[in-house]
XYZ file of C-alpha atoms in Angstrom:
152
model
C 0.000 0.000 0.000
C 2.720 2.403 1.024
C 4.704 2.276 -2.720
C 1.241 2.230 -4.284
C 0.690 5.762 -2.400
C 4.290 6.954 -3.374
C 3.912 5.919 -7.047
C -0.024 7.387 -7.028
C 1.789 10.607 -5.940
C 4.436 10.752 -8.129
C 2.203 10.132 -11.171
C -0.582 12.852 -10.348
C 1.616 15.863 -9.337
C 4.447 17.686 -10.653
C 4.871 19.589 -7.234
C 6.182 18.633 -4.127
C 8.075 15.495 -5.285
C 11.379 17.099 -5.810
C 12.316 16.442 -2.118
C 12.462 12.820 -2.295
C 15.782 10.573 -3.292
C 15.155 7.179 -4.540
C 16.188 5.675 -1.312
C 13.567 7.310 0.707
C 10.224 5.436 1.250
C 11.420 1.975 1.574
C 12.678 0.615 3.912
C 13.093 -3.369 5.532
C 10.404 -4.102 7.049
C 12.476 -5.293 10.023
C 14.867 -2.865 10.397
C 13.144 0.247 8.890
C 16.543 1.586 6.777
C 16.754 3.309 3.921
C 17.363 1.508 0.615
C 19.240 2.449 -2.072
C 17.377 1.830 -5.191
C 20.567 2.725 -7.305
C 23.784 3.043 -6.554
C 24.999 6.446 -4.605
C 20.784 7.090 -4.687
C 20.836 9.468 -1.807
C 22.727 11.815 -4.204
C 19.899 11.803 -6.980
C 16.442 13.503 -6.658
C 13.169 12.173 -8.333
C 11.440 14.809 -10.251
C 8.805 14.303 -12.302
C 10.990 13.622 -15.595
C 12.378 10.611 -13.650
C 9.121 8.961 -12.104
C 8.643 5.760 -14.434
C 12.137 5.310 -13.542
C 11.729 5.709 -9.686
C 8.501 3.294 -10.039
C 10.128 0.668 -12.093
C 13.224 0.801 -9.388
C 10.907 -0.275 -6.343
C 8.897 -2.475 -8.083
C 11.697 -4.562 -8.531
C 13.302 -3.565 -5.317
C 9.505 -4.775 -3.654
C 9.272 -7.645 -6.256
C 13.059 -9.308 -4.614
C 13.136 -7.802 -1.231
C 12.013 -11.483 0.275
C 13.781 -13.722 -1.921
C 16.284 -14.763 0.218
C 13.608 -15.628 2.792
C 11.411 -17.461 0.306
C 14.915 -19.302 -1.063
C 15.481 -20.481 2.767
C 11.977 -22.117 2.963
C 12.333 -23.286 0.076
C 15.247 -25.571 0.755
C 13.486 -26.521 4.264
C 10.705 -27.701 2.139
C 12.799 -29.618 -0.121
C 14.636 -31.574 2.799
C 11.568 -33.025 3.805
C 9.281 -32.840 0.260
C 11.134 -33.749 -3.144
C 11.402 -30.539 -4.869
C 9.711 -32.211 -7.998
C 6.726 -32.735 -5.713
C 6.413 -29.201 -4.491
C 6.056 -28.322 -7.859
C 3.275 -30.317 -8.966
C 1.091 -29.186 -5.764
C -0.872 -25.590 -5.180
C -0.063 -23.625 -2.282
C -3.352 -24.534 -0.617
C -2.772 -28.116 -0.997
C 0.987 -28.101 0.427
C -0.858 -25.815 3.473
C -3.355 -28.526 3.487
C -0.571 -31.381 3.588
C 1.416 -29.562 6.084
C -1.023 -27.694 8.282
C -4.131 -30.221 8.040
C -7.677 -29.860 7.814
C -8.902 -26.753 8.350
C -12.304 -28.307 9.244
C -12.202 -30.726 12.178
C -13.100 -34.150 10.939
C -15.202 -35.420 14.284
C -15.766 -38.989 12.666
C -11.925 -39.174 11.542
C -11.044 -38.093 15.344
C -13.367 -40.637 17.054
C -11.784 -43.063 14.607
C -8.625 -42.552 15.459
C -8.703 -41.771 19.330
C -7.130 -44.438 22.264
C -9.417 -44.336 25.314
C -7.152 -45.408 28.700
C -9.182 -45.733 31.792
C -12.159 -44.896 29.966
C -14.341 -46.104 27.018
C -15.915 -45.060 24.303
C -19.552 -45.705 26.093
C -18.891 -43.747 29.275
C -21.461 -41.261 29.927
C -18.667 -38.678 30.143
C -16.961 -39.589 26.812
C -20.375 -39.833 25.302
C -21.351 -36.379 26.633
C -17.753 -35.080 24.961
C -18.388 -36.071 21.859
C -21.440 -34.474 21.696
C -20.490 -31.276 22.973
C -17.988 -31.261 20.063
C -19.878 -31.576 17.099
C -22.067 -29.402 18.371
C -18.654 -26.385 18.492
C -18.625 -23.973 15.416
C -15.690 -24.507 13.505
C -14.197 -22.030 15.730
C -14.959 -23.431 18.489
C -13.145 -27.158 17.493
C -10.170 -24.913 16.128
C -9.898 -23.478 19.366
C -10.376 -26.925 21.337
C -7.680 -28.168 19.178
C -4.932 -25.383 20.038
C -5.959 -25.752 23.407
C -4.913 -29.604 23.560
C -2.574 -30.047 20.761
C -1.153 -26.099 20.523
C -2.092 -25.932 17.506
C -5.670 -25.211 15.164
C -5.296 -27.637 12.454
């Protein structure tokens, strides 16, 4: 939103842009610095003549700024799912294979749970069951971070 609003600006006036170098309004969005867009870009103004310039220049610098992040989860990825793999499958269904569900399954649980001390026709097991499918879906993702830390 930010470069959006710089580049909006840039394009509409002719005024009040000659202030800004092309290493002001970005910055890392964990360290707040100034980036220079070019090199020695403190010492160059925008003005108007240079706009599509100053746009193109953080577009790319926006397009890049987390590759090396997205390279390092990359490779994560790949130690644990064949990189041929990750490119056959959307990003919802790699979310969906590593996250889960994001709908509790109630039947698939009940399936899959191991009663100790207890069974699966106590009263009080009965009565937890049926407390859960009645939850929202909020309501199970919330009973799931609660005893498993996490919603999915």
């Amino acid at each position: 939103r930010q470069t959006y609003m710089i580049l909006f600006f840039f394009f509409q006036a002719e005024d009040g842009i000659r202030d800004f170098c092309l290493s002001r309004g970005l910055g890392d969005v964990y360290k707040r610095q100034e980036v220079e867009l070019i090199p020695n870009g403190r010492s160059y103004r925008v003005t108007f003549d240079r706009r599509e310039e100053y746009a193109n220049l953080v577009e790319t610098f926006r397009l890049n700024e987390m590759k090396k992040q997205a390279e390092a989860l990359r490779k994560g990825l790949t130690l644990v799912v064949p990189e041929g793999l990750l490119n056959l499958l959307t990003w919802r269904e790699l979310e969906t294979l590593v996250c889960g569900k994001s709908i509790l399954d109630i039947e698939l649980l009940k399936t899959n749970t191991v009663y100790r001390n207890c069974s699966e026709t106590d009263s009080v097991v009965e009565f937890f069951w049926k407390a859960l499918i009645e939850f929202s879906p909020e309501e199970r993702s919330m009973y799931l971070r609660f005893v498993w830390g996490r919603s999915r």
